[in-house]
């Protein structure tokens, strides 16, 4: 049975999937946008401006067409809660994400629903708990020290490509357990092609060269991982790949080879690309707000060690606040998509089964209904006293929510804290006066110019 046949058997189309959604959503305010492309180009160009204008014109529920589908655009924290908490299983992540990511990241954890998702997540959880995380931290520390030392020797540093190389190296080590540089380079090249293809507008391999490279990269990674599964199952490695190969639940179930391939490729993407984005945003914010750079440096020196040990992660609370504020302003995923499996209602509108729905963290995380001075970088809004993120439990959702809450969020926070601890102790950095980083916000927040920094050793 082919991969697509297995998926269709496990996840048959929901009721209403064949409905003409253009007609079914005509009662909602809004439009289909431009011919063919709809609102896709406007959304990909600047999802923040797009959603703010959409809300100003049409309110919290409207119709749009982007990524080649008619969709309900849901712009409120209540919408986030309804869709992401999903108490009664109304919203399918599989049918929401598969048209966008299914060719490149088929049946990754984010693309599964219900009991199937729960079983796969339960098998995966030990690979993201204390002992495993401590092992990943030990593996990533030499990479971080080497990279930060090299950055200190480059007074003019393009930070985004530099930190991308670091996080790719960490992923190759922590996730795949690779040591040979030739293997690391080839895997990273293929992986980069897959990730970049996920943003391709043209998805026909014959004419879409970006997409075609991504499919070739995916095929290479599949072969590379598959031929190593037997050895990893029999071994005692502490990388993520090895953990997944040996994972069993209380009933003796384990992952198939196909599952392992799909999960490893997806988890590398989820961990690497989002962490790269978060680190870039943090470093830019600290360059633009040097008083916070000083505060993090003082905090790192209070902790004392050259590198951040696993049992000291909770002491880096200030870095945690900075991370949360960076993720609020520039969430790595600007939109989260689902497909309704039954009729539902929101903000006075009735929507039918089969509706493709999109919620937008990029909007709600700057919504003045929940955030004081929302355009301002202010990590103290996340301290215990102010706790602005608790004004609504789904106003801040950079890691998603409900059953699909990001499994790797502790890994991501650990990696960010480890990098920032070493950077704060060893380096000072700034941007040119009056510099504003030109963000590309979709599909993953990153700087168009690579973020040029002036760096010096302390």
mmCIF file of N, CA and C in Angstrom, residues 125-250:
data_model
loop_
_atom_site.group_PDB
_atom_site.id
_atom_site.type_symbol
_atom_site.label_atom_id
_atom_site.label_comp_id
_atom_site.label_asym_id
_atom_site.label_seq_id
_atom_site.Cartn_x
_atom_site.Cartn_y
_atom_site.Cartn_z
ATOM 1 N N UNK A 125 7.164 10.800 23.536
ATOM 2 C CA UNK A 125 7.369 11.653 24.706
ATOM 3 C C UNK A 125 8.661 11.384 25.475
ATOM 4 N N UNK A 126 9.066 10.114 25.695
ATOM 5 C CA UNK A 126 10.314 9.907 26.436
ATOM 6 C C UNK A 126 11.538 10.563 25.778
ATOM 7 N N UNK A 127 11.493 10.759 24.455
ATOM 8 C CA UNK A 127 12.620 11.384 23.760
ATOM 9 C C UNK A 127 12.687 12.880 24.016
ATOM 10 N N UNK A 128 11.689 13.445 24.710
ATOM 11 C CA UNK A 128 11.676 14.880 25.001
ATOM 12 C C UNK A 128 11.510 15.156 26.494
ATOM 13 N N UNK A 129 11.898 14.175 27.331
ATOM 14 C CA UNK A 129 11.824 14.365 28.775
ATOM 15 C C UNK A 129 13.227 14.504 29.369
ATOM 16 N N UNK A 130 13.265 14.676 30.694
ATOM 17 C CA UNK A 130 14.459 15.105 31.402
ATOM 18 C C UNK A 130 15.772 14.464 31.016
ATOM 19 N N UNK A 131 15.897 13.149 31.144
ATOM 20 C CA UNK A 131 17.173 12.494 30.889
ATOM 21 C C UNK A 131 17.598 12.659 29.432
ATOM 22 N N UNK A 132 16.637 12.509 28.516
ATOM 23 C CA UNK A 132 16.961 12.672 27.101
ATOM 24 C C UNK A 132 17.365 14.110 26.805
ATOM 25 N N UNK A 133 16.646 15.089 27.381
ATOM 26 C CA UNK A 133 16.981 16.489 27.150
ATOM 27 C C UNK A 133 18.370 16.821 27.681
ATOM 28 N N UNK A 134 18.708 16.283 28.837
ATOM 29 C CA UNK A 134 20.046 16.519 29.388
ATOM 30 C C UNK A 134 21.119 15.980 28.444
ATOM 31 N N UNK A 135 20.855 14.831 27.828
ATOM 32 C CA UNK A 135 21.801 14.281 26.864
ATOM 33 C C UNK A 135 21.946 15.159 25.638
ATOM 34 N N UNK A 136 20.808 15.698 25.127
ATOM 35 C CA UNK A 136 20.887 16.598 23.979
ATOM 36 C C UNK A 136 21.683 17.856 24.333
ATOM 37 N N UNK A 137 21.483 18.368 25.542
ATOM 38 C CA UNK A 137 22.198 19.581 25.948
ATOM 39 C C UNK A 137 23.699 19.336 25.972
ATOM 40 N N UNK A 138 24.116 18.190 26.489
ATOM 41 C CA UNK A 138 25.555 17.866 26.490
ATOM 42 C C UNK A 138 26.092 17.796 25.066
ATOM 43 N N UNK A 139 25.306 17.266 24.154
ATOM 44 C CA UNK A 139 25.765 17.142 22.771
ATOM 45 C C UNK A 139 25.872 18.504 22.091
ATOM 46 N N UNK A 140 24.951 19.406 22.414
ATOM 47 C CA UNK A 140 24.950 20.684 21.694
ATOM 48 C C UNK A 140 25.951 21.697 22.245
ATOM 49 N N UNK A 141 26.405 21.526 23.488
ATOM 50 C CA UNK A 141 27.291 22.533 24.078
ATOM 51 C C UNK A 141 28.565 22.767 23.274
ATOM 52 N N UNK A 142 29.295 21.741 22.823
ATOM 53 C CA UNK A 142 30.510 22.020 22.036
ATOM 54 C C UNK A 142 30.216 22.784 20.752
ATOM 55 N N UNK A 143 29.090 22.490 20.112
ATOM 56 C CA UNK A 143 28.713 23.226 18.907
ATOM 57 C C UNK A 143 28.511 24.710 19.227
ATOM 58 N N UNK A 144 27.841 24.993 20.344
ATOM 59 C CA UNK A 144 27.558 26.371 20.729
ATOM 60 C C UNK A 144 28.843 27.118 21.056
ATOM 61 N N UNK A 145 29.716 26.501 21.846
ATOM 62 C CA UNK A 145 30.968 27.169 22.214
ATOM 63 C C UNK A 145 31.823 27.480 20.994
ATOM 64 N N UNK A 146 31.924 26.525 20.077
ATOM 65 C CA UNK A 146 32.724 26.741 18.871
ATOM 66 C C UNK A 146 32.140 27.855 18.017
ATOM 67 N N UNK A 147 30.823 27.849 17.842
ATOM 68 C CA UNK A 147 30.177 28.858 17.004
ATOM 69 C C UNK A 147 30.310 30.253 17.598
ATOM 70 N N UNK A 148 30.047 30.399 18.886
ATOM 71 C CA UNK A 148 30.113 31.727 19.509
ATOM 72 C C UNK A 148 31.541 32.265 19.485
ATOM 73 N N UNK A 149 32.523 31.402 19.705
ATOM 74 C CA UNK A 149 33.917 31.839 19.616
ATOM 75 C C UNK A 149 34.236 32.344 18.212
ATOM 76 N N UNK A 150 33.719 31.660 17.196
ATOM 77 C CA UNK A 150 33.959 32.100 15.811
ATOM 78 C C UNK A 150 33.249 33.421 15.532
ATOM 79 N N UNK A 151 32.047 33.598 16.066
ATOM 80 C CA UNK A 151 31.335 34.857 15.846
ATOM 81 C C UNK A 151 32.100 36.030 16.448
ATOM 82 N N UNK A 152 32.759 35.790 17.564
ATOM 83 C CA UNK A 152 33.533 36.862 18.193
ATOM 84 C C UNK A 152 34.716 37.318 17.367
ATOM 85 N N UNK A 153 35.117 36.513 16.386
ATOM 86 C CA UNK A 153 36.232 36.878 15.500
ATOM 87 C C UNK A 153 35.740 37.569 14.226
ATOM 88 N N UNK A 154 34.434 37.787 14.117
ATOM 89 C CA UNK A 154 33.862 38.412 12.920
ATOM 90 C C UNK A 154 33.168 39.709 13.325
ATOM 91 N N UNK A 155 33.862 40.824 13.270
ATOM 92 C CA UNK A 155 33.247 42.086 13.708
ATOM 93 C C UNK A 155 32.005 42.448 12.906
ATOM 94 N N UNK A 156 31.950 42.029 11.642
ATOM 95 C CA UNK A 156 30.752 42.222 10.822
ATOM 96 C C UNK A 156 30.156 40.847 10.547
ATOM 97 N N UNK A 157 29.069 40.554 11.212
ATOM 98 C CA UNK A 157 28.489 39.206 11.183
ATOM 99 C C UNK A 157 27.066 39.253 10.669
ATOM 100 N N UNK A 158 26.756 38.412 9.681
ATOM 101 C CA UNK A 158 25.366 38.196 9.281
ATOM 102 C C UNK A 158 24.838 37.089 10.172
ATOM 103 N N UNK A 159 24.003 37.469 11.125
ATOM 104 C CA UNK A 159 23.685 36.522 12.183
ATOM 105 C C UNK A 159 22.802 35.380 11.711
ATOM 106 N N UNK A 160 21.798 35.660 10.886
ATOM 107 C CA UNK A 160 20.855 34.600 10.529
ATOM 108 C C UNK A 160 21.531 33.405 9.859
ATOM 109 N N UNK A 161 22.333 33.583 8.803
ATOM 110 C CA UNK A 161 22.987 32.397 8.225
ATOM 111 C C UNK A 161 23.966 31.739 9.195
ATOM 112 N N UNK A 162 24.580 32.547 10.087
ATOM 113 C CA UNK A 162 25.515 31.971 11.054
ATOM 114 C C UNK A 162 24.791 31.085 12.061
ATOM 115 N N UNK A 163 23.682 31.560 12.597
ATOM 116 C CA UNK A 163 22.966 30.753 13.585
ATOM 117 C C UNK A 163 22.244 29.594 12.912
ATOM 118 N N UNK A 164 21.888 29.745 11.645
ATOM 119 C CA UNK A 164 21.284 28.632 10.914
ATOM 120 C C UNK A 164 22.279 27.486 10.778
ATOM 121 N N UNK A 165 23.551 27.817 10.494
ATOM 122 C CA UNK A 165 24.579 26.771 10.434
ATOM 123 C C UNK A 165 24.722 26.080 11.781
ATOM 124 N N UNK A 166 24.658 26.865 12.855
ATOM 125 C CA UNK A 166 24.764 26.279 14.192
ATOM 126 C C UNK A 166 23.600 25.333 14.464
ATOM 127 N N UNK A 167 22.373 25.776 14.223
ATOM 128 C CA UNK A 167 21.229 24.930 14.559
ATOM 129 C C UNK A 167 21.145 23.700 13.650
ATOM 130 N N UNK A 168 21.610 23.826 12.407
ATOM 131 C CA UNK A 168 21.686 22.643 11.544
ATOM 132 C C UNK A 168 22.694 21.634 12.102
ATOM 133 N N UNK A 169 23.836 22.140 12.563
ATOM 134 C CA UNK A 169 24.832 21.246 13.151
ATOM 135 C C UNK A 169 24.321 20.565 14.402
ATOM 136 N N UNK A 170 23.591 21.316 15.234
ATOM 137 C CA UNK A 170 23.007 20.739 16.446
ATOM 138 C C UNK A 170 21.974 19.675 16.085
ATOM 139 N N UNK A 171 21.140 19.963 15.082
ATOM 140 C CA UNK A 171 20.129 18.987 14.669
ATOM 141 C C UNK A 171 20.781 17.717 14.138
ATOM 142 N N UNK A 172 21.849 17.858 13.344
ATOM 143 C CA UNK A 172 22.527 16.679 12.792
ATOM 144 C C UNK A 172 23.114 15.817 13.902
ATOM 145 N N UNK A 173 23.575 16.445 14.977
ATOM 146 C CA UNK A 173 24.161 15.709 16.095
ATOM 147 C C UNK A 173 23.073 15.176 17.026
ATOM 148 N N UNK A 174 22.244 16.075 17.584
ATOM 149 C CA UNK A 174 21.255 15.662 18.586
ATOM 150 C C UNK A 174 20.159 14.781 18.003
ATOM 151 N N UNK A 175 19.754 15.049 16.777
ATOM 152 C CA UNK A 175 18.630 14.320 16.209
ATOM 153 C C UNK A 175 19.080 13.088 15.433
ATOM 154 N N UNK A 176 20.191 13.201 14.713
ATOM 155 C CA UNK A 176 20.623 12.081 13.875
ATOM 156 C C UNK A 176 21.881 11.391 14.390
ATOM 157 N N UNK A 177 22.594 11.996 15.323
ATOM 158 C CA UNK A 177 23.806 11.380 15.856
ATOM 159 C C UNK A 177 24.928 11.281 14.836
ATOM 160 N N UNK A 178 25.029 12.247 13.901
ATOM 161 C CA UNK A 178 26.043 12.182 12.848
ATOM 162 C C UNK A 178 27.366 12.764 13.333
ATOM 163 N N UNK A 179 28.449 12.175 12.883
ATOM 164 C CA UNK A 179 29.787 12.650 13.241
ATOM 165 C C UNK A 179 30.629 12.989 12.017
ATOM 166 N N UNK A 180 30.473 12.254 10.923
ATOM 167 C CA UNK A 180 31.252 12.514 9.718
ATOM 168 C C UNK A 180 30.791 13.815 9.079
ATOM 169 N N UNK A 181 31.727 14.742 8.837
ATOM 170 C CA UNK A 181 31.362 16.033 8.290
ATOM 171 C C UNK A 181 30.751 15.911 6.902
ATOM 172 N N UNK A 182 31.221 14.945 6.107
ATOM 173 C CA UNK A 182 30.661 14.766 4.767
ATOM 174 C C UNK A 182 29.185 14.371 4.851
ATOM 175 N N UNK A 183 28.826 13.507 5.813
ATOM 176 C CA UNK A 183 27.425 13.129 5.997
ATOM 177 C C UNK A 183 26.608 14.318 6.482
ATOM 178 N N UNK A 184 27.162 15.055 7.437
ATOM 179 C CA UNK A 184 26.457 16.218 7.982
ATOM 180 C C UNK A 184 26.154 17.224 6.876
ATOM 181 N N UNK A 185 27.157 17.516 6.032
ATOM 182 C CA UNK A 185 26.978 18.508 4.972
ATOM 183 C C UNK A 185 25.910 18.072 3.983
ATOM 184 N N UNK A 186 25.942 16.803 3.574
ATOM 185 C CA UNK A 186 24.967 16.331 2.581
ATOM 186 C C UNK A 186 23.563 16.281 3.168
ATOM 187 N N UNK A 187 23.417 15.822 4.405
ATOM 188 C CA UNK A 187 22.106 15.792 5.050
ATOM 189 C C UNK A 187 21.563 17.213 5.217
ATOM 190 N N UNK A 188 22.409 18.142 5.658
ATOM 191 C CA UNK A 188 21.958 19.511 5.865
ATOM 192 C C UNK A 188 21.542 20.177 4.554
ATOM 193 N N UNK A 189 22.257 19.871 3.485
ATOM 194 C CA UNK A 189 21.882 20.411 2.183
ATOM 195 C C UNK A 189 20.500 19.911 1.761
ATOM 196 N N UNK A 190 20.277 18.603 1.899
ATOM 197 C CA UNK A 190 18.979 18.034 1.536
ATOM 198 C C UNK A 190 17.871 18.575 2.421
ATOM 199 N N UNK A 191 18.152 18.666 3.707
ATOM 200 C CA UNK A 191 17.155 19.154 4.647
ATOM 201 C C UNK A 191 16.793 20.610 4.346
ATOM 202 N N UNK A 192 17.788 21.444 4.045
ATOM 203 C CA UNK A 192 17.532 22.843 3.703
ATOM 204 C C UNK A 192 16.639 22.945 2.469
ATOM 205 N N UNK A 193 16.882 22.095 1.478
ATOM 206 C CA UNK A 193 16.050 22.102 0.275
ATOM 207 C C UNK A 193 14.603 21.745 0.598
ATOM 208 N N UNK A 194 14.407 20.783 1.497
ATOM 209 C CA UNK A 194 13.053 20.388 1.874
ATOM 210 C C UNK A 194 12.336 21.540 2.571
ATOM 211 N N UNK A 195 13.010 22.177 3.521
ATOM 212 C CA UNK A 195 12.388 23.272 4.275
ATOM 213 C C UNK A 195 12.056 24.442 3.350
ATOM 214 N N UNK A 196 12.979 24.806 2.471
ATOM 215 C CA UNK A 196 12.725 25.933 1.572
ATOM 216 C C UNK A 196 11.582 25.627 0.613
ATOM 217 N N UNK A 197 11.448 24.360 0.218
ATOM 218 C CA UNK A 197 10.361 23.989 -0.689
ATOM 219 C C UNK A 197 8.997 24.137 -0.027
ATOM 220 N N UNK A 198 8.951 24.095 1.294
ATOM 221 C CA UNK A 198 7.661 24.221 1.977
ATOM 222 C C UNK A 198 7.047 25.597 1.783
ATOM 223 N N UNK A 199 7.846 26.587 1.362
ATOM 224 C CA UNK A 199 7.329 27.932 1.105
ATOM 225 C C UNK A 199 7.062 28.181 -0.369
ATOM 226 N N UNK A 200 7.239 27.164 -1.229
ATOM 227 C CA UNK A 200 7.077 27.347 -2.671
ATOM 228 C C UNK A 200 5.615 27.634 -3.021
ATOM 229 N N UNK A 201 5.414 28.622 -3.860
ATOM 230 C CA UNK A 201 4.064 28.919 -4.351
ATOM 231 C C UNK A 201 3.698 27.991 -5.496
ATOM 232 N N UNK A 202 4.659 27.718 -6.396
ATOM 233 C CA UNK A 202 4.438 26.809 -7.524
ATOM 234 C C UNK A 202 4.848 25.411 -7.090
ATOM 235 N N UNK A 203 3.892 24.480 -7.064
ATOM 236 C CA UNK A 203 4.148 23.138 -6.537
ATOM 237 C C UNK A 203 3.969 22.067 -7.599
ATOM 238 N N UNK A 204 4.445 22.371 -8.785
ATOM 239 C CA UNK A 204 4.494 21.407 -9.889
ATOM 240 C C UNK A 204 5.964 21.196 -10.199
ATOM 241 N N UNK A 205 6.522 20.000 -9.923
ATOM 242 C CA UNK A 205 7.971 19.810 -10.029
ATOM 243 C C UNK A 205 8.566 20.200 -11.373
ATOM 244 N N UNK A 206 7.808 20.031 -12.458
ATOM 245 C CA UNK A 206 8.360 20.313 -13.779
ATOM 246 C C UNK A 206 8.718 21.780 -13.923
ATOM 247 N N UNK A 207 7.891 22.674 -13.371
ATOM 248 C CA UNK A 207 8.153 24.103 -13.517
ATOM 249 C C UNK A 207 8.535 24.778 -12.201
ATOM 250 N N UNK A 208 8.354 24.085 -11.112
ATOM 251 C CA UNK A 208 8.696 24.670 -9.821
ATOM 252 C C UNK A 208 10.018 24.127 -9.316
ATOM 253 N N UNK A 209 11.116 24.790 -9.667
ATOM 254 C CA UNK A 209 12.436 24.236 -9.352
ATOM 255 C C UNK A 209 12.682 24.161 -7.848
ATOM 256 N N UNK A 210 12.198 25.158 -7.099
ATOM 257 C CA UNK A 210 12.347 25.124 -5.648
ATOM 258 C C UNK A 210 11.648 23.899 -5.072
ATOM 259 N N UNK A 211 10.445 23.632 -5.550
ATOM 260 C CA UNK A 211 9.683 22.488 -5.075
ATOM 261 C C UNK A 211 10.334 21.171 -5.498
ATOM 262 N N UNK A 212 10.837 21.132 -6.732
ATOM 263 C CA UNK A 212 11.498 19.914 -7.217
ATOM 264 C C UNK A 212 12.730 19.590 -6.384
ATOM 265 N N UNK A 213 13.509 20.605 -6.018
ATOM 266 C CA UNK A 213 14.686 20.376 -5.154
ATOM 267 C C UNK A 213 14.252 19.820 -3.806
ATOM 268 N N UNK A 214 13.136 20.335 -3.298
ATOM 269 C CA UNK A 214 12.646 19.838 -2.020
ATOM 270 C C UNK A 214 12.246 18.381 -2.078
ATOM 271 N N UNK A 215 11.593 17.972 -3.148
ATOM 272 C CA UNK A 215 11.201 16.571 -3.292
ATOM 273 C C UNK A 215 12.426 15.666 -3.422
ATOM 274 N N UNK A 216 13.446 16.128 -4.151
ATOM 275 C CA UNK A 216 14.689 15.338 -4.245
ATOM 276 C C UNK A 216 15.376 15.252 -2.893
ATOM 277 N N UNK A 217 15.382 16.361 -2.156
ATOM 278 C CA UNK A 217 15.973 16.341 -0.821
ATOM 279 C C UNK A 217 15.238 15.393 0.100
ATOM 280 N N UNK A 218 13.909 15.387 0.023
ATOM 281 C CA UNK A 218 13.108 14.469 0.825
ATOM 282 C C UNK A 218 13.450 13.023 0.495
ATOM 283 N N UNK A 219 13.584 12.700 -0.796
ATOM 284 C CA UNK A 219 13.908 11.327 -1.209
ATOM 285 C C UNK A 219 15.277 10.919 -0.664
ATOM 286 N N UNK A 220 16.245 11.840 -0.685
ATOM 287 C CA UNK A 220 17.576 11.517 -0.158
ATOM 288 C C UNK A 220 17.495 11.230 1.348
ATOM 289 N N UNK A 221 16.788 12.081 2.086
ATOM 290 C CA UNK A 221 16.688 11.893 3.534
ATOM 291 C C UNK A 221 15.970 10.585 3.871
ATOM 292 N N UNK A 222 14.929 10.259 3.130
ATOM 293 C CA UNK A 222 14.231 8.993 3.362
ATOM 294 C C UNK A 222 15.196 7.816 3.242
ATOM 295 N N UNK A 223 15.974 7.801 2.173
ATOM 296 C CA UNK A 223 16.926 6.700 1.958
ATOM 297 C C UNK A 223 17.991 6.691 3.054
ATOM 298 N N UNK A 224 18.510 7.849 3.386
ATOM 299 C CA UNK A 224 19.581 7.960 4.385
ATOM 300 C C UNK A 224 19.119 7.416 5.736
ATOM 301 N N UNK A 225 17.913 7.798 6.158
ATOM 302 C CA UNK A 225 17.404 7.367 7.464
ATOM 303 C C UNK A 225 17.025 5.890 7.447
ATOM 304 N N UNK A 226 16.337 5.482 6.393
ATOM 305 C CA UNK A 226 15.828 4.116 6.346
ATOM 306 C C UNK A 226 16.946 3.076 6.434
ATOM 307 N N UNK A 227 18.056 3.310 5.755
ATOM 308 C CA UNK A 227 19.109 2.293 5.726
ATOM 309 C C UNK A 227 19.890 2.213 7.041
ATOM 310 N N UNK A 228 19.613 3.121 7.969
ATOM 311 C CA UNK A 228 20.297 3.104 9.269
ATOM 312 C C UNK A 228 19.399 2.663 10.419
ATOM 313 N N UNK A 229 18.134 2.391 10.154
ATOM 314 C CA UNK A 229 17.184 2.082 11.226
ATOM 315 C C UNK A 229 17.570 0.807 11.962
ATOM 316 N N UNK A 230 17.923 -0.237 11.255
ATOM 317 C CA UNK A 230 18.213 -1.516 11.913
ATOM 318 C C UNK A 230 19.370 -1.381 12.897
ATOM 319 N N UNK A 231 20.405 -0.671 12.496
ATOM 320 C CA UNK A 231 21.565 -0.479 13.381
ATOM 321 C C UNK A 231 21.170 0.320 14.609
ATOM 322 N N UNK A 232 20.372 1.361 14.431
ATOM 323 C CA UNK A 232 19.976 2.185 15.573
ATOM 324 C C UNK A 232 19.047 1.418 16.521
ATOM 325 N N UNK A 233 18.204 0.561 15.983
ATOM 326 C CA UNK A 233 17.333 -0.234 16.856
ATOM 327 C C UNK A 233 18.151 -1.162 17.751
ATOM 328 N N UNK A 234 19.246 -1.666 17.214
ATOM 329 C CA UNK A 234 20.070 -2.617 17.968
ATOM 330 C C UNK A 234 21.085 -1.920 18.856
ATOM 331 N N UNK A 235 21.250 -0.610 18.709
ATOM 332 C CA UNK A 235 22.286 0.105 19.451
ATOM 333 C C UNK A 235 21.768 0.741 20.723
ATOM 334 N N UNK A 236 22.616 1.591 21.315
ATOM 335 C CA UNK A 236 22.251 2.266 22.556
ATOM 336 C C UNK A 236 22.485 3.767 22.458
ATOM 337 N N UNK A 237 22.386 4.330 21.240
ATOM 338 C CA UNK A 237 22.618 5.757 21.036
ATOM 339 C C UNK A 237 21.626 6.613 21.795
ATOM 340 N N UNK A 238 22.032 7.863 22.119
ATOM 341 C CA UNK A 238 21.150 8.758 22.860
ATOM 342 C C UNK A 238 20.683 9.939 22.014
ATOM 343 N N UNK A 239 20.850 9.845 20.672
ATOM 344 C CA UNK A 239 20.281 10.856 19.793
ATOM 345 C C UNK A 239 18.798 10.565 19.578
ATOM 346 N N UNK A 240 18.061 11.540 19.051
ATOM 347 C CA UNK A 240 16.621 11.387 18.872
ATOM 348 C C UNK A 240 16.274 10.230 17.938
ATOM 349 N N UNK A 241 16.984 10.100 16.847
ATOM 350 C CA UNK A 241 16.772 9.018 15.890
ATOM 351 C C UNK A 241 16.832 7.670 16.609
ATOM 352 N N UNK A 242 17.845 7.463 17.423
ATOM 353 C CA UNK A 242 17.985 6.201 18.157
ATOM 354 C C UNK A 242 16.858 6.006 19.157
ATOM 355 N N UNK A 243 16.460 7.096 19.844
ATOM 356 C CA UNK A 243 15.330 6.995 20.783
ATOM 357 C C UNK A 243 14.074 6.504 20.063
ATOM 358 N N UNK A 244 13.793 7.072 18.899
ATOM 359 C CA UNK A 244 12.578 6.685 18.177
ATOM 360 C C UNK A 244 12.652 5.255 17.665
ATOM 361 N N UNK A 245 13.842 4.824 17.255
ATOM 362 C CA UNK A 245 13.988 3.449 16.769
ATOM 363 C C UNK A 245 13.709 2.423 17.864
ATOM 364 N N UNK A 246 14.005 2.762 19.111
ATOM 365 C CA UNK A 246 13.830 1.813 20.210
ATOM 366 C C UNK A 246 12.542 2.031 21.000
ATOM 367 N N UNK A 247 11.779 3.059 20.656
ATOM 368 C CA UNK A 247 10.604 3.423 21.455
ATOM 369 C C UNK A 247 9.541 2.329 21.420
ATOM 370 N N UNK A 248 9.010 1.993 22.596
ATOM 371 C CA UNK A 248 7.866 1.076 22.718
ATOM 372 C C UNK A 248 6.940 1.615 23.803
ATOM 373 N N UNK A 249 5.650 1.326 23.677
ATOM 374 C CA UNK A 249 4.720 1.754 24.716
ATOM 375 C C UNK A 249 4.399 0.590 25.649
ATOM 376 N N UNK A 250 3.459 0.810 26.556
ATOM 377 C CA UNK A 250 3.147 -0.200 27.561
ATOM 378 C C UNK A 250 2.533 -1.456 26.950
#
